[in-house]
XYZ file of C-alpha atoms in Angstrom:
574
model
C 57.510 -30.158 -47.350
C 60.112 -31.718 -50.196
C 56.981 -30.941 -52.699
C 56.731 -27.602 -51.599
C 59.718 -26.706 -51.653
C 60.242 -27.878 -54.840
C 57.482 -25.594 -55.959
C 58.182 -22.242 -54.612
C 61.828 -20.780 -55.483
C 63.830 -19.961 -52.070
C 63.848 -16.570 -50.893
C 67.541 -15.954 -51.187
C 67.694 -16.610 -54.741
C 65.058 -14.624 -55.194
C 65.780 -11.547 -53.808
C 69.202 -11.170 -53.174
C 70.361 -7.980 -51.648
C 74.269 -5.965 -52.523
C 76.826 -6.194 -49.592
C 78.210 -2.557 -48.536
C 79.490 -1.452 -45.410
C 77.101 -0.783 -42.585
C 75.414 2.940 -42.013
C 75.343 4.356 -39.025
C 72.172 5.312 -37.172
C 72.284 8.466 -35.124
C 71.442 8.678 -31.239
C 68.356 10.348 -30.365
C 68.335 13.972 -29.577
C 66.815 14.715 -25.900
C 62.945 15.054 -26.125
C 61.323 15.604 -22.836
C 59.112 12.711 -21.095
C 56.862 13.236 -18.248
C 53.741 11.190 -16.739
C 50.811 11.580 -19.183
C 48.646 13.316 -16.200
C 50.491 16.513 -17.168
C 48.733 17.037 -20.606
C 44.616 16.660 -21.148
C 45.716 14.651 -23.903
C 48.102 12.494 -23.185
C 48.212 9.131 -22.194
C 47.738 8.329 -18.660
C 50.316 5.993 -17.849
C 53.502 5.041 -19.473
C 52.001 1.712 -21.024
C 53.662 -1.074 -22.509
C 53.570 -1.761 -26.508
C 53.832 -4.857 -28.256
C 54.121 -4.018 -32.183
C 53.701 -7.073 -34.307
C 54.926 -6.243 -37.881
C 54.152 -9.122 -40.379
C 55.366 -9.247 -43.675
C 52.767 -8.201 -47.266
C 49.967 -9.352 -45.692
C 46.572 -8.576 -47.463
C 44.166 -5.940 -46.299
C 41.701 -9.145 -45.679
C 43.666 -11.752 -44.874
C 42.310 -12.589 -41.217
C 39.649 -15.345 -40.235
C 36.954 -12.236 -38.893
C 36.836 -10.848 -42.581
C 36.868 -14.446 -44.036
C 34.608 -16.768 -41.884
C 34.682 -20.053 -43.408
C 38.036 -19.782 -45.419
C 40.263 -18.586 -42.891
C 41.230 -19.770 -39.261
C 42.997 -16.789 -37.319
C 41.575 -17.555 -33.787
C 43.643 -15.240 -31.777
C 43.884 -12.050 -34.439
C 39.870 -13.058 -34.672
C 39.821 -12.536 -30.538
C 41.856 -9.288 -30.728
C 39.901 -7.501 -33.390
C 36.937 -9.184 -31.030
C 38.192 -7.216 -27.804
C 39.908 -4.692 -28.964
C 39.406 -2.141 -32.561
C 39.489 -3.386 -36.291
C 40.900 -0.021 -38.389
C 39.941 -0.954 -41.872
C 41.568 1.941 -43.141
C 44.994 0.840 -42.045
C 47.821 2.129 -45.163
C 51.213 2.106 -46.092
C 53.096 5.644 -47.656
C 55.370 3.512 -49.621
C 54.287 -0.463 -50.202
C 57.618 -2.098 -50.187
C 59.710 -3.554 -47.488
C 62.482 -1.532 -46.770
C 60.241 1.842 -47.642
C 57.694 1.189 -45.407
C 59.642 -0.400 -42.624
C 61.787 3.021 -42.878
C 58.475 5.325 -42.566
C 57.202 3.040 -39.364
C 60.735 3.012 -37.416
C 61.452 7.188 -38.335
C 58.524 8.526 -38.734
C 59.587 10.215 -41.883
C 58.194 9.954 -45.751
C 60.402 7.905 -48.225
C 61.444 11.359 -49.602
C 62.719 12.299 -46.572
C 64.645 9.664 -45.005
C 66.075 8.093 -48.176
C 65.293 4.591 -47.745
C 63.324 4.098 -51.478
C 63.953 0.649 -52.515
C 64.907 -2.623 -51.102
C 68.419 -1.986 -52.794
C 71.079 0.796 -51.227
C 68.924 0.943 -47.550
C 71.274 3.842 -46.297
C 70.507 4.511 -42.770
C 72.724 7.121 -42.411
C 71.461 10.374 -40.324
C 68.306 8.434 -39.076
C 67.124 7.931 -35.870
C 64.691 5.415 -34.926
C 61.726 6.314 -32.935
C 62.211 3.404 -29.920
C 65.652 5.262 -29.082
C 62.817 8.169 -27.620
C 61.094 5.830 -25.833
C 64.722 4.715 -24.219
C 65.098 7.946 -23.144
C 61.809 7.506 -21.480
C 62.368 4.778 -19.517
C 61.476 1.627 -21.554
C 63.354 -0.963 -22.181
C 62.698 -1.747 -26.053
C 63.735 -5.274 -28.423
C 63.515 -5.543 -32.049
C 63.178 -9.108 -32.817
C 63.006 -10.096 -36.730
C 63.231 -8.820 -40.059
C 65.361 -5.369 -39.951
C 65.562 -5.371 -43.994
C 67.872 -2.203 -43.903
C 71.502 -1.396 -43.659
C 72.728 -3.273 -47.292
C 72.177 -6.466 -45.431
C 73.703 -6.149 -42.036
C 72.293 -7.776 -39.194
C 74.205 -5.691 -37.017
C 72.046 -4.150 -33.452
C 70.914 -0.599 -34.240
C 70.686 2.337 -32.010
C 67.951 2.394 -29.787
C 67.293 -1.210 -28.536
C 68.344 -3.116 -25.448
C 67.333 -6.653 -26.792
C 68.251 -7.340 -30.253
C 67.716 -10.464 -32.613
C 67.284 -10.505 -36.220
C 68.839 -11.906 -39.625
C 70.239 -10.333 -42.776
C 67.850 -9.398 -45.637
C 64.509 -11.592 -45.796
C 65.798 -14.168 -43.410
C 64.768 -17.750 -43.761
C 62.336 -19.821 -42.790
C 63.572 -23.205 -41.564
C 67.348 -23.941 -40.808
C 68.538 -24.558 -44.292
C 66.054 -22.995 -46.340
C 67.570 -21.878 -49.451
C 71.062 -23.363 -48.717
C 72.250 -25.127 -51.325
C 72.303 -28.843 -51.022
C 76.036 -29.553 -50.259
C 76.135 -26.994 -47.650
C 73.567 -28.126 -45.942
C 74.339 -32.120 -45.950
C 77.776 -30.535 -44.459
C 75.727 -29.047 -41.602
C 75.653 -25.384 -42.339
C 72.552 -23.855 -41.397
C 71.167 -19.998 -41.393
C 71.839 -18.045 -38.427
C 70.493 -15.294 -36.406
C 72.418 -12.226 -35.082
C 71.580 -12.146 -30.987
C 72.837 -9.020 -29.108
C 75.795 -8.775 -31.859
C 76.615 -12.541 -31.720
C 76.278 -14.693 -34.754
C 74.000 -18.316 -33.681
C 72.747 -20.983 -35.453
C 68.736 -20.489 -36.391
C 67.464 -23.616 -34.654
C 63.679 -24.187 -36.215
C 60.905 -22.978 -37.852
C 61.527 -19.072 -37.771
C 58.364 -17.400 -36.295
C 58.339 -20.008 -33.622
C 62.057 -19.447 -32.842
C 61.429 -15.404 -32.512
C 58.147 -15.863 -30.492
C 60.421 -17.799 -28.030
C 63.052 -15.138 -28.200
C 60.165 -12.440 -27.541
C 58.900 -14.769 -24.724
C 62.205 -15.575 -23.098
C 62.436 -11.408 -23.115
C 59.499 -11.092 -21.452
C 59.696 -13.385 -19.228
C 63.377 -13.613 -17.773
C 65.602 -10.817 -19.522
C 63.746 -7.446 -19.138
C 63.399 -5.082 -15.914
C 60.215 -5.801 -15.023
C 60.328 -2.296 -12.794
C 60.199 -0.825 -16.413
C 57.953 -0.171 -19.328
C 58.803 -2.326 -22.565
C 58.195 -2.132 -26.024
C 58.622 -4.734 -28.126
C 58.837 -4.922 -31.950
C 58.538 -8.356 -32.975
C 59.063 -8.307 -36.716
C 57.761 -11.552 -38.594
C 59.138 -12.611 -41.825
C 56.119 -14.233 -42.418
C 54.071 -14.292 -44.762
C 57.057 -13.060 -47.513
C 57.644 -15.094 -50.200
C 58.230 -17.810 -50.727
C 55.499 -18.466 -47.867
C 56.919 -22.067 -46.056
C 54.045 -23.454 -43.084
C 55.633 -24.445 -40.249
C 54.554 -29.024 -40.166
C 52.007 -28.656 -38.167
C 50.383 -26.167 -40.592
C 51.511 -27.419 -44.100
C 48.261 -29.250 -45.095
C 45.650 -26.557 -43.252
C 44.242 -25.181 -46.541
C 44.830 -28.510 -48.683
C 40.917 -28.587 -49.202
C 40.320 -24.684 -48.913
C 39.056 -22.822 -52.287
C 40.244 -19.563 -53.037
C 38.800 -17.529 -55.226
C 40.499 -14.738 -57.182
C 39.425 -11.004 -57.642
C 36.654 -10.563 -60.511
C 39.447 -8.145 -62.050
C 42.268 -11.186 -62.576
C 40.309 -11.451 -65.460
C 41.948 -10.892 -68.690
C 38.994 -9.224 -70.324
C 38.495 -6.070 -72.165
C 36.110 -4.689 -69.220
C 38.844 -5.202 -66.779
C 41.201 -3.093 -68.703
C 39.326 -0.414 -69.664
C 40.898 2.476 -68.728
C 44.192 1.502 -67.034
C 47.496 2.351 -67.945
C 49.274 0.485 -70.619
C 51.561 -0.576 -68.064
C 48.839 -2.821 -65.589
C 48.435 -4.936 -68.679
C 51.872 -5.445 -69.710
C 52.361 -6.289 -66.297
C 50.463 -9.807 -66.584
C 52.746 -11.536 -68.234
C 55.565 -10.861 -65.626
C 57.148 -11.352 -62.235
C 54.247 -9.508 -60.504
C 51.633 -10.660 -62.613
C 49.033 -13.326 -62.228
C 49.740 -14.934 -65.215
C 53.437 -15.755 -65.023
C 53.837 -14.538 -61.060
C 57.677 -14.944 -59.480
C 58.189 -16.718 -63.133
C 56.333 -19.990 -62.294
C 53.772 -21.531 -63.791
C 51.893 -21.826 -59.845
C 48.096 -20.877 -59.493
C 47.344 -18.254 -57.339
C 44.893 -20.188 -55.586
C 47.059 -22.680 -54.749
C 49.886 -20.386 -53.632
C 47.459 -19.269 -50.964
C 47.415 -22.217 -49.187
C 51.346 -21.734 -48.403
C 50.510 -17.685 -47.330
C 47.604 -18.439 -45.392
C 49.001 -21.898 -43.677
C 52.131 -19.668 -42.491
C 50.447 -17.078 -41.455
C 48.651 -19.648 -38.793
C 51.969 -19.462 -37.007
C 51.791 -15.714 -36.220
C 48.624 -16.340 -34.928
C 49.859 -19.353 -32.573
C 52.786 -16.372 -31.637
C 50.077 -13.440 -30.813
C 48.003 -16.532 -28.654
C 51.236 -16.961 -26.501
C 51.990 -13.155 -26.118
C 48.320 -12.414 -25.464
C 48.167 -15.568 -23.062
C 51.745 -14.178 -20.961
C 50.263 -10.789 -20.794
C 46.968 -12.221 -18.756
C 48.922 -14.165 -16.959
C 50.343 -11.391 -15.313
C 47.783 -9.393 -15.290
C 49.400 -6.639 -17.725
C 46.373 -6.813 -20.354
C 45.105 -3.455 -19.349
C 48.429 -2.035 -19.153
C 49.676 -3.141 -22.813
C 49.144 -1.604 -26.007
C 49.633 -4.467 -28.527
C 49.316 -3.835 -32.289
C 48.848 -6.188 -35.060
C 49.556 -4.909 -38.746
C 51.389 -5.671 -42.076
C 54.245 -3.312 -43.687
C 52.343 -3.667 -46.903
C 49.390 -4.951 -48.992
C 49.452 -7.805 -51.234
C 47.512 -8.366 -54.179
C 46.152 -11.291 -55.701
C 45.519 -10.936 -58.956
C 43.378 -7.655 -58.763
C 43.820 -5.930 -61.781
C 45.895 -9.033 -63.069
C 48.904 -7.981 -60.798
C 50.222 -9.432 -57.457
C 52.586 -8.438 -54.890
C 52.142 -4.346 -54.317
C 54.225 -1.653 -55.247
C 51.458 -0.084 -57.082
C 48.936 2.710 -55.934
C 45.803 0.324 -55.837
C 43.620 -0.291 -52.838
C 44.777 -3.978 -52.537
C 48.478 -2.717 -52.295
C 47.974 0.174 -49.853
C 45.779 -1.162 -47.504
C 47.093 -3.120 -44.792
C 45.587 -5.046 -42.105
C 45.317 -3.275 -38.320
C 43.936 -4.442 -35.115
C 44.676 -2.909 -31.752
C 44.006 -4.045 -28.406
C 44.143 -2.933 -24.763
C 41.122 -3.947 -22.792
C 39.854 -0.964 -21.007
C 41.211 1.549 -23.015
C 40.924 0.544 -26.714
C 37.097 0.167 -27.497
C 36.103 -3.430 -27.895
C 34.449 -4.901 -30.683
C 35.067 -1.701 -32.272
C 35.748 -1.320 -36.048
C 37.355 2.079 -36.413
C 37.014 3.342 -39.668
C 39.801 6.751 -38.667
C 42.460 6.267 -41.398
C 45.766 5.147 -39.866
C 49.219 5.348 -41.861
C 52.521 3.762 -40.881
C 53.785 7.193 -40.549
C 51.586 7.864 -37.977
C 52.826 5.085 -35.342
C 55.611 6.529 -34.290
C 53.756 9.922 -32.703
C 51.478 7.925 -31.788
C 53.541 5.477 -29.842
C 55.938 8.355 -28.080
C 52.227 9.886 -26.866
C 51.352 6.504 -25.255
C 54.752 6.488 -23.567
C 54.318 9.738 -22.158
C 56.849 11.649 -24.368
C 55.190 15.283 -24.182
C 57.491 16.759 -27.130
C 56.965 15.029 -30.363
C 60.867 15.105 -32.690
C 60.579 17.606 -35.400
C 61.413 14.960 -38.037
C 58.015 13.315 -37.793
C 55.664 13.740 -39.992
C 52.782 11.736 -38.546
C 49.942 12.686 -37.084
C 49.517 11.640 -33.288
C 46.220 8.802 -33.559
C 45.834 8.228 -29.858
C 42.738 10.202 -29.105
C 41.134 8.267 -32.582
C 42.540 5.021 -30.781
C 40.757 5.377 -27.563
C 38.047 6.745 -28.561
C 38.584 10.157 -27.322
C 38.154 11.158 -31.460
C 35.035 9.956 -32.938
C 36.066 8.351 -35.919
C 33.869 10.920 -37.929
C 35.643 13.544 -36.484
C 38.995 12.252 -37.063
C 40.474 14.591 -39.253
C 43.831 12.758 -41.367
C 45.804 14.371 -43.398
C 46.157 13.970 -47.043
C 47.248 10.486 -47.768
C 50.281 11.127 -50.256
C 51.615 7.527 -51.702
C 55.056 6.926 -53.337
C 56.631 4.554 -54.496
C 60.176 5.186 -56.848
C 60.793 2.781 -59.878
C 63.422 -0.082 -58.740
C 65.912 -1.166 -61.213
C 65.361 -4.989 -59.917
C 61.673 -5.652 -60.377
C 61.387 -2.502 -64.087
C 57.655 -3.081 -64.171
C 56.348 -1.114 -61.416
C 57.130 2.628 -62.521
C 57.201 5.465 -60.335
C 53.647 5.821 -58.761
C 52.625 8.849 -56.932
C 48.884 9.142 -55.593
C 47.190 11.360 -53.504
C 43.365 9.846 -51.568
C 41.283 13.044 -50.153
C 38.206 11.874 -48.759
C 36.785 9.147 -51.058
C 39.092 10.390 -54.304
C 42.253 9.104 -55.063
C 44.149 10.483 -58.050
C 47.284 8.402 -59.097
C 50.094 9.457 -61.740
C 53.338 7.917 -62.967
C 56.804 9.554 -63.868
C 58.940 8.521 -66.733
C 56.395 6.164 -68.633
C 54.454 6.915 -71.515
C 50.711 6.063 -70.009
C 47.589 7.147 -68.535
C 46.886 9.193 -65.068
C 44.070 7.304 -62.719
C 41.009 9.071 -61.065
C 38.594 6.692 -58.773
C 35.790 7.538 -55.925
C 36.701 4.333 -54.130
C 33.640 4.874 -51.705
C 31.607 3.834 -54.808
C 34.271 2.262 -56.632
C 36.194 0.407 -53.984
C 37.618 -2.393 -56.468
C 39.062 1.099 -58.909
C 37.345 -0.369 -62.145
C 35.942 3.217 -63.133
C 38.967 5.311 -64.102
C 37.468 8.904 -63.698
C 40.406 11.025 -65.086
C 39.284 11.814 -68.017
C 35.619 12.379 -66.933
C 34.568 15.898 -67.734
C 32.872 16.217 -64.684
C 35.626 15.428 -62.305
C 38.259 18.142 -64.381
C 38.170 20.181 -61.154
C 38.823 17.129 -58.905
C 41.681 16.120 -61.111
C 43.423 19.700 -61.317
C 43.188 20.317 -57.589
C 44.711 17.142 -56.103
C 47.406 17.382 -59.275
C 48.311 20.652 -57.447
C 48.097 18.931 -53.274
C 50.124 16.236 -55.005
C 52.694 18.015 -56.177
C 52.698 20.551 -53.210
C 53.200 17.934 -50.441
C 55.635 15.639 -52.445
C 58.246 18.360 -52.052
C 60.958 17.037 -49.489
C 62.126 19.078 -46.336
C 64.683 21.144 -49.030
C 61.306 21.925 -50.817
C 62.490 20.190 -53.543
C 60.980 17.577 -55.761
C 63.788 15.417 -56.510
C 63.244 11.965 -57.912
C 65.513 9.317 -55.785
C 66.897 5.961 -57.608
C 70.268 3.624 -56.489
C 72.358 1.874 -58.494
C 71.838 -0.819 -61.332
C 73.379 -3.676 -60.405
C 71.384 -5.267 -63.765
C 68.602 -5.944 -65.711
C 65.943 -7.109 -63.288
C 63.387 -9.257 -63.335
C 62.415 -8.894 -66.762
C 61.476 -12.323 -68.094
C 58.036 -13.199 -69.722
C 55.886 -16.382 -70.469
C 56.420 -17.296 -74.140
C 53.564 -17.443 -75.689
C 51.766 -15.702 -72.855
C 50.561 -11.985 -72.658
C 51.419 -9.636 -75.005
C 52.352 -5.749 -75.259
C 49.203 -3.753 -74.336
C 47.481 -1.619 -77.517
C 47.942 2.315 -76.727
C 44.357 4.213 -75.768
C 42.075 4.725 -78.683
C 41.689 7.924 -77.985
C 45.237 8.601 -78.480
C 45.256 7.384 -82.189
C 44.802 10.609 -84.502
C 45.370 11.173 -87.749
C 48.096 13.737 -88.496
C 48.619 17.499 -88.920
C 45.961 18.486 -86.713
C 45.964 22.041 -85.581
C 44.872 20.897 -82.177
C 47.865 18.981 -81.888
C 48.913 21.465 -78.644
C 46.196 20.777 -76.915
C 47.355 17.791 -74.954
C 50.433 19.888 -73.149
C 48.348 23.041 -72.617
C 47.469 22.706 -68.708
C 43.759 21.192 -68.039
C 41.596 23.336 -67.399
C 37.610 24.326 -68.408
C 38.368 26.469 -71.170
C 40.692 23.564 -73.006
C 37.588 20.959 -71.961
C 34.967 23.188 -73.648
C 36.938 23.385 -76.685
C 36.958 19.823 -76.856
C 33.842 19.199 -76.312
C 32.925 21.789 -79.395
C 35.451 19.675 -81.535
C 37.786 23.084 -81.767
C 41.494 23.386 -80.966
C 41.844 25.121 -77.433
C 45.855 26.264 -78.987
C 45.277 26.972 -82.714
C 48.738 25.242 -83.764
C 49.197 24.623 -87.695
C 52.154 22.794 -88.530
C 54.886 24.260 -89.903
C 54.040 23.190 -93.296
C 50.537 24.534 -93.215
C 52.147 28.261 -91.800
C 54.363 28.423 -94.442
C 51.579 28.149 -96.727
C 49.980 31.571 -95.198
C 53.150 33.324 -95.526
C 52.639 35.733 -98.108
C 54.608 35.997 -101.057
C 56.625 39.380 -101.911
């Protein structure tokens, strides 16, 4: 572990998070709950729900979609017996974001919570807080990641464990040296009460979860349980028993890490620059680390959140509540590995939306089943309340309600999801991400940035799943481009109606460091080099449209616009 740890920088260090004073949550407003019998749609029992939340895990990253390369026995038996939801996606791919959107059921627009900075909960309420009001007992166990660091219990659990910021993943991970050989260690806040962490961290909250289970809950009761992993963050630490899994595994790197000119053709000046940076493959979390070996560390800790759904899914046949508990296996975000010579997410592209999602509920979620219905984090929240009963969804949410596509009821190909609208709002810590909004309708996606100087995106990632075709400036996908510019912009607009651009405070200049020697600044588009004085020279802030594209393609200005030299020419003289 020594070598390890010597090559992979502690979290802490890494990500550290500004102390300010606690926010509030709000108490839940009354909804009504009544046994699902009363509605043709509704569940038909007030089941239990296990949501397992780990941490930037990639869309693939599980032994059923890797045969060979990876060993994930027990998320290999749930996707087995229960449904597979390839289509699983994040709103906003970043920690506190995402993990905002899941526990309110609210965009990042809407609730506030846009970076992993100034996590104001203020005027939120958190969806389990409903499902106390209908009877369950509920636990959050893990990483919280909100609040400006507090580890303090929130509104709407019974059971409460977790740690400030990213946590940690052994004792005295990322202490530093003196502090530890005095016997400090990390610690964990429990039901408001500051302990010592004891071991390995997703073992230690798997026993907390079990011990809940087992001896602390009302067993009269429904439960839910949100058992939030810090794994697989970085910097990803196996527990022993897992530290040499992957020592002879080969990994292999998206044909799009690639620093060639084919790769690049047609992305924003800003994927390129990114290479050479803090979430780029070439210089990624500043160390000189291969990717391919890195993944040995991810995928080895991610074997202990498999051991942790093997015990949960072992207690629940036990005692024989299998076929009365919804469990749920997914990541907050994506993680990329090099595709389009980035990692981490963030961005807008496939690898950093997607997440991973497997259900399970023998009897009532199909088995063997891969659902292809598209399922957002903003959806779990309706969705869950539905399960539970709750008949009255809060007017806050802005999910849809999945159950029926769950179950079955809804044929995936005539699930009907709305719009999925992406955003993600430039953070002063990590500069080289800019503000990415993207809209997917079907099999388009159109993506744009605010504030840069760069290209929009346009891909049909049915036929273009790995987004190396950049379509936005194909004349015959104008229309495509104009209309979901327009849904874009429509459903961005937050409950005011406003499109307001969020941001907190600098605190300083980021991550911002680059290789010497190592990638350089990114040439602009060739089609943007013109020589000057041209009268089209309007043309480019005139709105797109089929008239402006004919006129291009007849090499004539769509906006006749002389310079002001070549008017005064024409100006007659007295």
């Amino acid at each position: 572990m020594s070598r390890m740890r010597h090559t992979i920088m502690g979290a802490a260090a890494t990500f550290a998070f500004l102390a300010m004073p606690s926010a509030k949550a709000q108490q839940a407003p009354a909804v009504s709950a009544k046994p699902a019998e009363a509605t043709a749609q509704a569940a038909q029992r007030p089941r239990n729900i296990i949501f397992v939340l780990v941490d930037d895990l990639r869309f693939d990253g599980m032994g059923f979609l890797q045969p060979g390369l990876l060993h994930t026995p027990n998320i290999d038996r749930m996707a087995r017996e229960g449904s597979y939801f390839p289509n699983g996606v994040t709103t906003s791919s970043l920690c506190s974001p995402s993990r905002a959107t899941i526990l309110t059921g609210m965009t990042a627009r809407n609730h506030g919570v846009v970076d992993n900075n100034n996590s104001s909960e203020d005027g939120l309420t958190f969806f389990p807080a409903y499902l106390q009001q209908a009877g369950y007992q509920t636990a959050f166990m893990g990483k919280w990641h909100m609040g400006d660091e507090t580890d303090a219990p929130r509104a709407g659990f019974n059971k409460w464990i977790s740690f400030r910021g990213q946590g940690h993943y052994y004792p005295t991970s990322d202490l530093p040296a003196a502090a530890a050989q005095a016997g400090k260690v990390n610690t964990l806040n429990v039901d408001g009460k500051e302990v010592p962490q004891k071991g390995y961290i997703t073992d230690e909250l798997t026993d907390y979860a079990m011990n809940w289970l087992e001896k602390e809950r009302d067993p009269k009761k429904p439960f839910f349980l949100y058992l939030s992993h810090k794994a697989v963050h970085s910097d990803p630490l196996p527990p022993p028993r897992y530290a040499h899994q992957y020592d002879k595994a080969q990994f292999s790197l998206p044909a799009s890490a690639e620093n060639t000119p084919e790769n690049y053709k047609g992305k924003p000046r800003w994927v390129y620059e990114q290479r050479n940076t803090w979430h780029g493959i070439d210089f990624f979390y500043n160390s000189d680390m291969k990717m391919t070996e890195y993944l040995k560390y991810y995928y080895g800790t991610l074997s202990a959140v498999d051991d942790s759904l093997g015990r949960i899914m072992a207690y629940l046949k036990k005692n024989h509540l299998e076929k009365d508990t919804l469990v749920v296996f997914t990541s907050d975000n994506g993680f990329l590995v090099g595709d389009h010579g980035l990692i981490d997410k963030r961005n807008a592209y496939e690898a950093s939306v997607r997440v991973p999602l497997v259900m399970w509920e023998p009897g009532t979620v199909p088995a063997n089943s891969v659902n292809t219905g598209r399922v957002r984090g903003l959806d779990f929240a309706p969705t869950f309340l539905h399960a539970a009963g709750v008949s009255a969804m809060p007017k806050q949410f802005e999910g849809q309600n999945a159950w029926g596509l769950i179950t079955g009821a809804v044929k995936p190909a005539d699930w009907k999801p709305s719009d999925f609208i992406y955003e993600y709002y430039w953070e002063w810590s990590f500069p080289e991400t800019p503000t990415t909004f993207a809209i997917t309708r079907g099999n388009l996606k159109y993506i744009q940035y605010h504030g840069i100087y760069d290209r929009d995106e346009l891909y049909d990632i049915g036929a273009d799943p790995s987004e190396m075709h950049n379509l936005a400036e194909d004349p015959a996908h104008l229309q495509d481009k104009i209309t979901l510019r327009a849904a874009l912009y429509q459903q961005l607009a937050n409950r005011q109606g406003k499109h307001a651009i969020p941001y907190t405070a600098r605190k300083s200049i980021g991550a911002v460091r680059r290789m010497k020697g190592g990638t350089g600044a990114a040439p602009f588009p060739e089609e943007w080099l013109v020589e000057p004085n041209r009268t089209d020279r309007m043309d480019d802030i005139m709105p797109d449209s089929l008239a402006k594209q004919a006129a291009k393609a007849a090499g004539k200005p769509f906006m006749n616009a002389p310079t002001v030299d070549q008017q005064f020419k024409q100006i007659p003289e007295k």
